[in-house]
Each structure stands twice: as C-alpha cells, then as structure tokens.
Short mmCIF file of C-alpha atoms (C1' of nucleotides) in Angstrom, two decimals:
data_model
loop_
_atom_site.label_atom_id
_atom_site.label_comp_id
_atom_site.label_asym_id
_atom_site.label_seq_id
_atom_site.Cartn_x
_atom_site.Cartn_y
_atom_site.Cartn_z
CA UNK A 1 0.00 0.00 0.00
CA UNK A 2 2.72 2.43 1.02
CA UNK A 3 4.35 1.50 -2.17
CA UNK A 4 1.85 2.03 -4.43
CA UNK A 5 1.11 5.29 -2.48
CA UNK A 6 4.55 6.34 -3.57
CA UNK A 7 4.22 5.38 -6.79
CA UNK A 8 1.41 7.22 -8.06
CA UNK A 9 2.98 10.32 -6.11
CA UNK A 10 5.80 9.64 -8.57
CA UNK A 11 3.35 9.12 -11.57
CA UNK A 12 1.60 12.85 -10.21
CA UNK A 13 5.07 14.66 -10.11
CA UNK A 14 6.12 13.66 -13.41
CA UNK A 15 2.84 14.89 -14.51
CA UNK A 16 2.81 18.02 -13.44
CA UNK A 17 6.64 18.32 -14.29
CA UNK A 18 6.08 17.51 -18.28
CA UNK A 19 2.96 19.52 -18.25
CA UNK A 20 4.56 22.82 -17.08
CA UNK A 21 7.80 22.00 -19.76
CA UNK A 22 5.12 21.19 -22.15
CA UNK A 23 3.12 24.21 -22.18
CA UNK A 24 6.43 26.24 -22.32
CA UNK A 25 8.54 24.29 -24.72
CA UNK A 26 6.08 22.28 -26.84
CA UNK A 27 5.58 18.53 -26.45
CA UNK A 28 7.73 17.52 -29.05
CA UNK A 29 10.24 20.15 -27.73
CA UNK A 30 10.16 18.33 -24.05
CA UNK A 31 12.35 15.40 -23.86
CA UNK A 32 12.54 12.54 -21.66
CA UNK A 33 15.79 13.25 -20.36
CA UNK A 34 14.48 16.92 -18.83
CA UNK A 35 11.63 15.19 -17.70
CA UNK A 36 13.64 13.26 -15.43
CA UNK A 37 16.23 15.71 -14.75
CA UNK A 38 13.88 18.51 -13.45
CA UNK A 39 12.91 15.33 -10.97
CA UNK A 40 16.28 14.67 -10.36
CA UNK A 41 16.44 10.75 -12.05
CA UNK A 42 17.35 9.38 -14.80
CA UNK A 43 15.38 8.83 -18.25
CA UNK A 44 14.76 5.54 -18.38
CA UNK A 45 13.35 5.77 -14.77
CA UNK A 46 10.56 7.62 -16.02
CA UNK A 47 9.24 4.05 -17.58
CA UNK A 48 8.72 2.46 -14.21
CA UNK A 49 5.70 5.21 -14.02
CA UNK A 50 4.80 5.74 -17.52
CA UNK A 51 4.68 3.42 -20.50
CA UNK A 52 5.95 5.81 -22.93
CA UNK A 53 5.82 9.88 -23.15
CA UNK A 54 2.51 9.67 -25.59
CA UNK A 55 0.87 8.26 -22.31
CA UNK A 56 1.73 12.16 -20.69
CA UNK A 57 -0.07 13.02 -23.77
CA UNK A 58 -3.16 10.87 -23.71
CA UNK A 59 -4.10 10.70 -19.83
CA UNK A 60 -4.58 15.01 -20.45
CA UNK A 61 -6.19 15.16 -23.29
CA UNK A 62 -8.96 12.79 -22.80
CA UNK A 63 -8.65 13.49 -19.12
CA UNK A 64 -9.64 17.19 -19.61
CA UNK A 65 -12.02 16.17 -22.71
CA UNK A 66 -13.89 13.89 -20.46
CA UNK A 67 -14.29 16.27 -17.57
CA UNK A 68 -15.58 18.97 -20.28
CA UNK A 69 -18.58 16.34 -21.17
CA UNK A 70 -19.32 14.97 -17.87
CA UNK A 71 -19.68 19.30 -17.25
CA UNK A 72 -21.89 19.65 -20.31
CA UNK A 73 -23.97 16.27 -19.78
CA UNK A 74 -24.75 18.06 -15.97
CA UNK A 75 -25.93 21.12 -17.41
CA UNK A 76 -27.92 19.44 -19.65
CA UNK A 77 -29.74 17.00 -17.05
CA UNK A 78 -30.32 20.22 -14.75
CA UNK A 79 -30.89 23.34 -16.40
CA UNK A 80 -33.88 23.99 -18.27
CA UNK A 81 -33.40 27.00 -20.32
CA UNK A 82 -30.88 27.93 -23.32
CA UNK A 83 -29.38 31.16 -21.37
CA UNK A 84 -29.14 29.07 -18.21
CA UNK A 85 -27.66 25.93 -20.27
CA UNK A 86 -24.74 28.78 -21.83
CA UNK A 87 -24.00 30.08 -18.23
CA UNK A 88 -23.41 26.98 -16.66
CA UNK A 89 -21.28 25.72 -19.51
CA UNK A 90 -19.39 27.96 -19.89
CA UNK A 91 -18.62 28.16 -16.09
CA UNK A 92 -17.47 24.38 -16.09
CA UNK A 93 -15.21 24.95 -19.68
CA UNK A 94 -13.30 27.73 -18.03
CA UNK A 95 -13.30 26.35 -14.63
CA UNK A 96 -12.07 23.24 -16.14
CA UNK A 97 -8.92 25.14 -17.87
CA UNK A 98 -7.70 27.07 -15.71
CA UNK A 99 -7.98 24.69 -12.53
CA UNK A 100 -4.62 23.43 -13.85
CA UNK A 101 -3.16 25.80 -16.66
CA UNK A 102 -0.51 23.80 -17.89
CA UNK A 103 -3.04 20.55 -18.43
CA UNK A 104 -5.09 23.12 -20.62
CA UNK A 105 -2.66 24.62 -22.51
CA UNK A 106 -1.26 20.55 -23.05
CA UNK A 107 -5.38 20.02 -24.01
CA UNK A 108 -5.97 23.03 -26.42
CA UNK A 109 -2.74 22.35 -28.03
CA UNK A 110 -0.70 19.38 -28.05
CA UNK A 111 -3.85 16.66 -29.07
CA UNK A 112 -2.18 16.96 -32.49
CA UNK A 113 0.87 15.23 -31.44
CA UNK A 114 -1.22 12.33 -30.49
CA UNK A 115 -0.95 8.63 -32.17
CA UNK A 116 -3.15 8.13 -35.33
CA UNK A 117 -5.88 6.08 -33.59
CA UNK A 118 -5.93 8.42 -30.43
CA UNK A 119 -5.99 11.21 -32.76
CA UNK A 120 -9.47 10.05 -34.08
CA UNK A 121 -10.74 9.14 -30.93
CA UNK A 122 -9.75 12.45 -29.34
CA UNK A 123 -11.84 14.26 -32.18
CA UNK A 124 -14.53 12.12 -32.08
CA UNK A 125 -15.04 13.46 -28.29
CA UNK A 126 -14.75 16.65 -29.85
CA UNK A 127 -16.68 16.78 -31.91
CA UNK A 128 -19.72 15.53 -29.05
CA UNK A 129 -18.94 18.49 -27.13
CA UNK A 130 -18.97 20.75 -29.95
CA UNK A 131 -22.74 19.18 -30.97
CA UNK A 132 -23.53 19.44 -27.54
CA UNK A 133 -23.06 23.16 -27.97
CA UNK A 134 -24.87 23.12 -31.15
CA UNK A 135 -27.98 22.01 -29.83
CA UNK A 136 -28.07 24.50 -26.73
CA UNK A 137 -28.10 27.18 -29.56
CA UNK A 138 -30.54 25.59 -31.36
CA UNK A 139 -32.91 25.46 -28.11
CA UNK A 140 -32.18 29.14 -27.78
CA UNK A 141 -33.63 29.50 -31.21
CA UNK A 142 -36.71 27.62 -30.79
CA UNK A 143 -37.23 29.54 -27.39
CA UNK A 144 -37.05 32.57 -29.31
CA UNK A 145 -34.45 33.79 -27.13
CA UNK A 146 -31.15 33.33 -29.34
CA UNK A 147 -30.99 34.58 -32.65
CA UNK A 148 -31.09 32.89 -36.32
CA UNK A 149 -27.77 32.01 -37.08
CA UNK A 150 -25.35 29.54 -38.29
CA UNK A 151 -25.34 27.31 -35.02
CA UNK A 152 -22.36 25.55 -36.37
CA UNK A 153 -20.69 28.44 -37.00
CA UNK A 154 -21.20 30.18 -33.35
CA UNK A 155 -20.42 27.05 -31.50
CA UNK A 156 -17.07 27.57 -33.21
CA UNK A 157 -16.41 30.91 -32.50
CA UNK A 158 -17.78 30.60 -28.92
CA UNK A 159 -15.36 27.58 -28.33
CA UNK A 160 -13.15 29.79 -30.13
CA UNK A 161 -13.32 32.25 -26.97
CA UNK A 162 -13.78 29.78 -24.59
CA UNK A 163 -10.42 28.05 -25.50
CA UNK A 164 -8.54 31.15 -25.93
CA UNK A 165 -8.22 31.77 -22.64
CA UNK A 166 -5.42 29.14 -22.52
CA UNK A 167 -3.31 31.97 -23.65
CA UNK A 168 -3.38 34.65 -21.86
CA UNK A 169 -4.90 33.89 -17.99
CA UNK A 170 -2.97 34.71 -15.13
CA UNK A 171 -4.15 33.09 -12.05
CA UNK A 172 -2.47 35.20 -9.52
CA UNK A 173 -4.14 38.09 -11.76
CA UNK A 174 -7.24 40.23 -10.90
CA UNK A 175 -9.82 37.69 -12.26
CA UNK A 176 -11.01 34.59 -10.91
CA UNK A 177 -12.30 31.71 -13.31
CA UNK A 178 -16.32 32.38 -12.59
CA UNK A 179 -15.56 36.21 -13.00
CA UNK A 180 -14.28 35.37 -16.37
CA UNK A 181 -16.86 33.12 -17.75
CA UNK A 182 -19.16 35.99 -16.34
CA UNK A 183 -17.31 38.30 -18.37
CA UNK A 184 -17.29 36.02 -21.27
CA UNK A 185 -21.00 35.04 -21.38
CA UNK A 186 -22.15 38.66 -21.40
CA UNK A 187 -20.05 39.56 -24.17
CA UNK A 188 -20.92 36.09 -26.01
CA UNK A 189 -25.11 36.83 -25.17
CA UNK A 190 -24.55 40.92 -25.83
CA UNK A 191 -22.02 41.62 -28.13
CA UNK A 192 -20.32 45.13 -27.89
CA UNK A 193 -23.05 46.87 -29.23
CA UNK A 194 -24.83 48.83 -26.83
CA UNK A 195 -28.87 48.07 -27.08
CA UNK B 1 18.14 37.39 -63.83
CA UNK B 2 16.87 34.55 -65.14
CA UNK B 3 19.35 33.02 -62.76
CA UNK B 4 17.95 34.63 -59.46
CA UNK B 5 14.72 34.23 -60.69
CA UNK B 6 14.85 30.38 -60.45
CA UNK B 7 16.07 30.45 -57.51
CA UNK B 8 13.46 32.89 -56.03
CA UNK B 9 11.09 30.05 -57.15
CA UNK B 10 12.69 27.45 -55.76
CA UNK B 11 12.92 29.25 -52.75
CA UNK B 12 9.40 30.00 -52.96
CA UNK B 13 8.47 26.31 -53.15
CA UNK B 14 10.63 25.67 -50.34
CA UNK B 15 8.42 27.95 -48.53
CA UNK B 16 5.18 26.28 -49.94
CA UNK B 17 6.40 22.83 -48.61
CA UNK B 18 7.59 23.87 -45.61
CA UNK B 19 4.45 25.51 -44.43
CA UNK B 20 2.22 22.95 -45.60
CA UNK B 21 3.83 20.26 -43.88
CA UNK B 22 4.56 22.87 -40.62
CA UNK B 23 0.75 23.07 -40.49
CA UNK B 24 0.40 19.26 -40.60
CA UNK B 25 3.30 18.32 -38.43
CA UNK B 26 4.43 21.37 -35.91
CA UNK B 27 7.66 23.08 -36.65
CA UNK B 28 9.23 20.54 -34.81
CA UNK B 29 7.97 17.80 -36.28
CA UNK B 30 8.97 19.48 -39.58
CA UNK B 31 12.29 18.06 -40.63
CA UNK B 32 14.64 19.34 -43.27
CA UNK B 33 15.01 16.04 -44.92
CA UNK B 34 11.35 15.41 -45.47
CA UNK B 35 10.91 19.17 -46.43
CA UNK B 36 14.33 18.25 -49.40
CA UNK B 37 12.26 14.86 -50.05
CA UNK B 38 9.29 16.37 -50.83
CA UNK B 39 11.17 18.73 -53.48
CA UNK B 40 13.01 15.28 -54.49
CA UNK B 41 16.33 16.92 -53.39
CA UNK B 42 18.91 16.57 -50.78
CA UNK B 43 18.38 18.21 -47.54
CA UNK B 44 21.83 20.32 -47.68
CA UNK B 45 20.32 21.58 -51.06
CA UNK B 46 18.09 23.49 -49.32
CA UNK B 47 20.99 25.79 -47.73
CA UNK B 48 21.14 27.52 -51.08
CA UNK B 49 18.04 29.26 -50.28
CA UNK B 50 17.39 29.78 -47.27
CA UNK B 51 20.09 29.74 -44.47
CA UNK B 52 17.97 27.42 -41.65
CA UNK B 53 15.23 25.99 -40.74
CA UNK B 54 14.32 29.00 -38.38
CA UNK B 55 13.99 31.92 -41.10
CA UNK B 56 11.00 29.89 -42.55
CA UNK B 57 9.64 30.45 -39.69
CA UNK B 58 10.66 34.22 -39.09
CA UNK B 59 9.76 35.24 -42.48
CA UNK B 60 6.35 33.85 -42.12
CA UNK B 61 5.18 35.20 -38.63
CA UNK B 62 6.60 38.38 -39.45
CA UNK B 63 5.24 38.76 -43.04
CA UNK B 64 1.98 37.77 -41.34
CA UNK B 65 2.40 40.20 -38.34
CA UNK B 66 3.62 43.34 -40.91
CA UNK B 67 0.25 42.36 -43.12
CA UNK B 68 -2.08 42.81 -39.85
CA UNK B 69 -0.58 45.73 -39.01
CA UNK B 70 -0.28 47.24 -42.33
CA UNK B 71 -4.37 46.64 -42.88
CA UNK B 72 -4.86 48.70 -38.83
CA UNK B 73 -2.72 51.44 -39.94
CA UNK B 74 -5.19 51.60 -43.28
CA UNK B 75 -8.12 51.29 -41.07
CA UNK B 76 -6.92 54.35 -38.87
CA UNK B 77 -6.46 56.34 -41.91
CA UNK B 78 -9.52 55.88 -43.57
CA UNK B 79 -11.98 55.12 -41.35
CA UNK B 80 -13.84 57.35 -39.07
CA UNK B 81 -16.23 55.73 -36.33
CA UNK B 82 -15.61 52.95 -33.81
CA UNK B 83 -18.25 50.26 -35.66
CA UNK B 84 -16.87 50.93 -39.40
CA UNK B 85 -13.14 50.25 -38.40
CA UNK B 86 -13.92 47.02 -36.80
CA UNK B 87 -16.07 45.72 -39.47
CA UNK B 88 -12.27 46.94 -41.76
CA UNK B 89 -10.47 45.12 -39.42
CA UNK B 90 -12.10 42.13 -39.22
CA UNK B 91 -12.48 41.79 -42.76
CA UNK B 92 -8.57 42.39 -43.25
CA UNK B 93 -7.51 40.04 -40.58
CA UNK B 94 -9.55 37.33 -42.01
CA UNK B 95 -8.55 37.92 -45.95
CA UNK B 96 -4.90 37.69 -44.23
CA UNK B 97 -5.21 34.50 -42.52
CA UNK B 98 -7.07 32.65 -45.12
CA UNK B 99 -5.19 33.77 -48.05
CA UNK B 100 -2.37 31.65 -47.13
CA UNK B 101 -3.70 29.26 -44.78
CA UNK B 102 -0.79 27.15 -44.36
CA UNK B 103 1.00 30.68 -43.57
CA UNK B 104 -1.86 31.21 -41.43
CA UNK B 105 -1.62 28.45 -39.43
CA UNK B 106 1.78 28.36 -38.56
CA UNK B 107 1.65 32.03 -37.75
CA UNK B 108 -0.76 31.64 -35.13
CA UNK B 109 0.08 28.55 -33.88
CA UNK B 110 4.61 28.29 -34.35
CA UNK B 111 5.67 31.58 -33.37
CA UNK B 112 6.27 29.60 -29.93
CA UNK B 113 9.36 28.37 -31.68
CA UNK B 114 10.97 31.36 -32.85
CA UNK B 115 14.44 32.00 -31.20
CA UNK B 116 14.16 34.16 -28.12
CA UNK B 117 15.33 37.42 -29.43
CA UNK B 118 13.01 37.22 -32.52
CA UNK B 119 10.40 36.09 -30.11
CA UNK B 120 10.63 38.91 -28.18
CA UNK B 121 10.21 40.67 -31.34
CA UNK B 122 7.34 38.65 -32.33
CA UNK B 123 5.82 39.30 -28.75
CA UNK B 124 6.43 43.06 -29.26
CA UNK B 125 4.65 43.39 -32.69
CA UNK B 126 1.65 41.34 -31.87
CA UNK B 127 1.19 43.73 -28.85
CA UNK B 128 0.69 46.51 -30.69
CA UNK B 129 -1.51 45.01 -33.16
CA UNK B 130 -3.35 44.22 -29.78
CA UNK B 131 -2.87 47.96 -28.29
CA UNK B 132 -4.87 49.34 -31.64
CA UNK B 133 -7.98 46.91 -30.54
CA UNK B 134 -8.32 48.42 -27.48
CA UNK B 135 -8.01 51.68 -29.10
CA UNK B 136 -11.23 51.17 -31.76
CA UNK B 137 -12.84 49.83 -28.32
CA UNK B 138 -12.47 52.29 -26.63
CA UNK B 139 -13.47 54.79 -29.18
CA UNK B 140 -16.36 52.88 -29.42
CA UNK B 141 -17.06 53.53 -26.11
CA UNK B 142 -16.16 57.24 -26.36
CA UNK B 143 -18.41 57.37 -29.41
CA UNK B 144 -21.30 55.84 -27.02
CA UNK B 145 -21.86 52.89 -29.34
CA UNK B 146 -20.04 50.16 -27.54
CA UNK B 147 -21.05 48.92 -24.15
CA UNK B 148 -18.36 49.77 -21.31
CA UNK B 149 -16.30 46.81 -21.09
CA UNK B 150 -12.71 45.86 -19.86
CA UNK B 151 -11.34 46.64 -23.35
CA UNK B 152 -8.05 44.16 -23.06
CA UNK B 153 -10.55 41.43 -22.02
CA UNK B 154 -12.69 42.27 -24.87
CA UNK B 155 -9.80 42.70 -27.26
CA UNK B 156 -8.59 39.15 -26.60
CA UNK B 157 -11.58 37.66 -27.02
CA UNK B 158 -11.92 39.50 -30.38
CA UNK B 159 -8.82 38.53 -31.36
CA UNK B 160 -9.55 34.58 -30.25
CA UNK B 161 -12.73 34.38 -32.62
CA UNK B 162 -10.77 35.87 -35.31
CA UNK B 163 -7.50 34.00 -34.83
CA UNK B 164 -9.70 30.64 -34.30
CA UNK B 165 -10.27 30.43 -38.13
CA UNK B 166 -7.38 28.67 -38.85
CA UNK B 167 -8.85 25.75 -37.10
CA UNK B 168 -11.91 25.18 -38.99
CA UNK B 169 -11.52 27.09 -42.15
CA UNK B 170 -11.84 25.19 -45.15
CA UNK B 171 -11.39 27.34 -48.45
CA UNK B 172 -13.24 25.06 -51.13
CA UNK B 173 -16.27 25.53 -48.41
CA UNK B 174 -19.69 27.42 -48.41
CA UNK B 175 -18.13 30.77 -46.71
CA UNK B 176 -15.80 32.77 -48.33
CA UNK B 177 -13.35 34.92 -46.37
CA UNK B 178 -15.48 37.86 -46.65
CA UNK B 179 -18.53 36.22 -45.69
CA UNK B 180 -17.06 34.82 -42.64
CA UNK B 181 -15.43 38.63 -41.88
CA UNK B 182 -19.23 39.17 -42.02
CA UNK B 183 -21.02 37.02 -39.81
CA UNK B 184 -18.02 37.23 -37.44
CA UNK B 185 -18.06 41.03 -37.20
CA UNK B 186 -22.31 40.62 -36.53
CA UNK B 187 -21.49 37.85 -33.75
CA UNK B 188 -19.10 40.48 -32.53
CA UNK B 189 -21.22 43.33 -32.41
CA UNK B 190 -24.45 42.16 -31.18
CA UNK B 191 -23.96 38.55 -29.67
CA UNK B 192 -26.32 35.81 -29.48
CA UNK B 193 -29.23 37.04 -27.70
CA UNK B 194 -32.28 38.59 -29.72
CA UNK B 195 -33.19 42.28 -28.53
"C1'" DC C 1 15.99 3.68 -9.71
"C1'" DC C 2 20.56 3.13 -12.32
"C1'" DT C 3 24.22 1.90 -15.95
"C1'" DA C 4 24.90 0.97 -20.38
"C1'" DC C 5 23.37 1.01 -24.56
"C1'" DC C 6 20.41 0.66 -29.14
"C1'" DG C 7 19.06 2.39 -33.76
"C1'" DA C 8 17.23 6.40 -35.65
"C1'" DT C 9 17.13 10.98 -36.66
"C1'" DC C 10 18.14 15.74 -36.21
"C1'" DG C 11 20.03 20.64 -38.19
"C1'" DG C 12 23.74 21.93 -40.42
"C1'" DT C 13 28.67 22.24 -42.83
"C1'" DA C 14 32.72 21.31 -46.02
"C1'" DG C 15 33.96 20.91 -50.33
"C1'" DG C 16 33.10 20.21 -54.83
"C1'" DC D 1 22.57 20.62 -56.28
"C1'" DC D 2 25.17 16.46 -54.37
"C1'" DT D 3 28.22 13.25 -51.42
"C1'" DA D 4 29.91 12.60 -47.22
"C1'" DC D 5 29.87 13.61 -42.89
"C1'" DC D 6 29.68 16.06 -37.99
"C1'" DG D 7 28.24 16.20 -33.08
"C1'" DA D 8 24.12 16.09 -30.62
"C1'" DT D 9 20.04 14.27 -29.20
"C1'" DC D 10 16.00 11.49 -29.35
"C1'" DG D 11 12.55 7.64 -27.20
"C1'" DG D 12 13.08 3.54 -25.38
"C1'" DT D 13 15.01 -1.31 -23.65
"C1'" DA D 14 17.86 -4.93 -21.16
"C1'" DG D 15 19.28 -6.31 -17.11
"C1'" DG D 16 20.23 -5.61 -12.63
#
DNA sequence: CCTACCGATCGGTAGG
DNA sequence: CCTACCGATCGGTAGG
C-alpha cells in the first residue's frame, strides 16, 4: 500500500513536471531526459511510471475532454433554459482550464501530437462536445431567445473564446475563473453593441 | 536574372512545402530532410536558399504580423467611427489569414518556436496590433456605441474568434473569407441574444 | 531507480 | 545541387 502510495505520487510529479515543460517548450520540444532531470532521475526511470511519453499526452487530453462532457452532460440533465444551459457551460469549460493551466494549454494544443488512432478518438469526443453546444443554440432559437444564425458556426467561435483563454490567464491576476466566464457570457449573449 | 529568378522560385516552393507540412506536423515535427524529399532533393540543397530551418519560420510570422498591421494602420487612416473600423479590421484580418492558410496556421500557432530574441520581437509586434484593438474599443465607447467593457478582455476575445479560423476554415467551403469577416463582425457586435 | 546502450534521426557544414 | 559527414540528441530497452 505504502508502495503504491509512492508510486502514483511519482506518476503525479512527473505529470505536473512535463505539463509545465510542455506548455512552455512544446511537447515535441520536451524530452525525456528533462523530464527526469527537473525530478532529479534518470530517463529511463521515467518508464517504471509511464509506459511511454505519448501516455503524458493521452491521460490530459482525454482526461480534460472527459471532464468537459461529464460538465456539459450536468448542465444538460439540470438546467432547463438555453441562457441558463450557456451560463453553466461555460462556467465548467473555463473552470475546467484554468484549474490546472498547464493541463489546458497541453489540451488546447498538443492533441495533435497524439498517435493516429488516439488522434481520431480524441476528435470524435470533440466533436460531441462541440454538438452538444450546437444544440443549446438551437434550443435558444426555438425559445425565441437566441438569434437565427449559423449554429455551427457560433459554437465555433464561442469555443473559439472559450479556449482562448489558454493563452493569456494569469491566475495570480485580478480575475477569478467564474468572473471570467461571467465576463465572457455577457459579451458572447450581448455583443459590444450597446442596445 | 533569369538566374535569381529560379532560384526565387525554388525558394518559394521551399516555402510552400515547408508551411504545408509545418501546419500538418508542428515546426518541430517538420524536418529538413522530409521538407528536401518532398522537393526530391537533398536536404543540404536546401541551404542555397534559405540559411535554416528557423527563417521559414521568421519570415512567415513576421510577413503575417507586418500584413495585420499594415491593414490597422489603413483602417486608422480611412476610417472614421468605432463600428466601421472594426467591421475593416475584421475583414482584413480574415482575408490575411485565409489567403495563405498554411501561412496562417503556422503564424498563429509556431511563433512559440521562434528563437528568443526574434520572439521577443514577435511578442512586441503582436502587442501593438493588440494595443490598436483596445483603441477602436475604446473609441467605441467614447463614441457611445459600444457597451463599457474591460477593453483588453474584450480585445482578446476579439482577437480569439478571429484568430480561431485557422482551425476550422476550409477554403473550397460554403463561406468565403469575406462572408465569414461578415457574420463574425455581426457575432461580434451584437452577440447571441435577440433584442 | 541506475548503468549501459540501441538504432534512428536531427540541423547543419565542407567541399566540390 | 550532391556526397559525405559532424556532433548532438531522441525515445526507449535490457538487465540488474
């Protein structure tokens, strides 16, 4: 038991370690060898934790993924309404990005980098959460609430905003995650027009 | 001059390779050889025209950059209230993106891998593409026509819907640039919500 | 968790 | 534009 304890406290720290190198240096720019010596061992002690560094890769992306549809598949089974549906979801994306900054950054973009077969896998959980969104705007329509438009096309460009925030959040800054997806929703619902 | 004329092509289809594969593979995953292979020469042929791998790279996020900036500076000149130089905006950084999309792609997306000085640079030029945002915003709100937002929050998620094209663009589709400049600038302007 | 090592590949240069 | 090659580095394994 101790051991195992141990273990997957190894298996967190070089986590967390290749994340953070990750979202600074790329993941084909991190090697192995860093890796280990940021943890002070050697590189092929890393594979007593991980099976290879595409598993780094994998356990994030569909890690995060998952955790964005298990958010989306809540709001779905307890909010009625289209506006309510939006706030809620977008909520749970950015609280689910920024609660560990380097695992989003990883999420939003490294997936590329994955094997062929992950690859399709990881955008066939994409593209769920992406209909998901598409049919929240289409209940908005058909509540009269949310304007004719190309749902396909805003689900992209509210992902689009929803994502971006990869880039440029601070967390020590003068925004917390709900503040921003309060932020974001207004300007996503209002636009910059004044009415 | 016929001499330096071939080789301006070959460099140019150099370039053309490069960023087409860049936008499949990463930089990184971009190598010389396979860049020389795809021209069916030798990868040290390539060191006639260009002289490394990293000034593909430079001359493409910069050319890109230069282009954006060029179009605000137009905007600025011609263009009188808040509403009409963001519809000119978008529209220009849209044409921009999409006219090379390869370019596009590995502007938004590369620029990570850009030596630190001419990151820095990079970093420096994309700021003040950013700085004129906030400006038209906040003439918008001087004009009373824009709601009063935090205009760097707003910027950036401006500049995430309109940078987000290179995702999901596809140029043999049902949009063309300027439509998309159009429905974008709309989203933009007045959100989802009906009035 | 380490030593020792593998085959493969990288960006780039010398010299023609 | 090529041949021949450089030093460096990569992900990963064998065996302890």
């Amino acid at each position: 038991m101790l051991v195992s304890q141990k273990i997957s406290t190894r298996r967190n720290q070089i986590m967390a370690v290749s994340l953070q190198m990750m979202r600074k240096l790329g993941y084909q720019g991190t090697s192995m060898r860093e890796i280990a010596s940021a943890l002070n061992i050697e590189a092929a002690s890393l594979y007593n934790h991980i099976s290879n560094k595409e598993e780094i890769l994998k356990v994030t992306c569909f890690g995060m993924g998952n955790q964005l549809l298990l958010g989306m598949n809540e709001v779905n089974d307890i909010y009625f309404n289209a506006v309510e549906k939006i706030k809620m979801l977008v909520k749970n994306h950015i609280r689910v990005l920024t609660t560990d900054l380097n695992a989003g950054w990883v999420f939003i973009h490294e997936w590329r980098n994955l094997s062929e077969t992950s690859r399709l896998d990881f955008i066939a959980l994409r593209d769920r959460y992406e209909n998901g969104i598409i049919e929240i705007l289409q209940q908005g329509e058909n509540e009269g609430v949310f304007n004719e438009v190309n749902n396909k096309f805003a689900a992209l460009t509210l992902l689009s905003s929803l994502n971006w925030i990869v880039e440029w959040y601070k967390p020590g800054g003068n925004m917390s995650p709900d503040e921003v997806a309060e932020k974001l929703t207004d300007f996503i619902l209002s636009g910059l027009k004044k009415d």
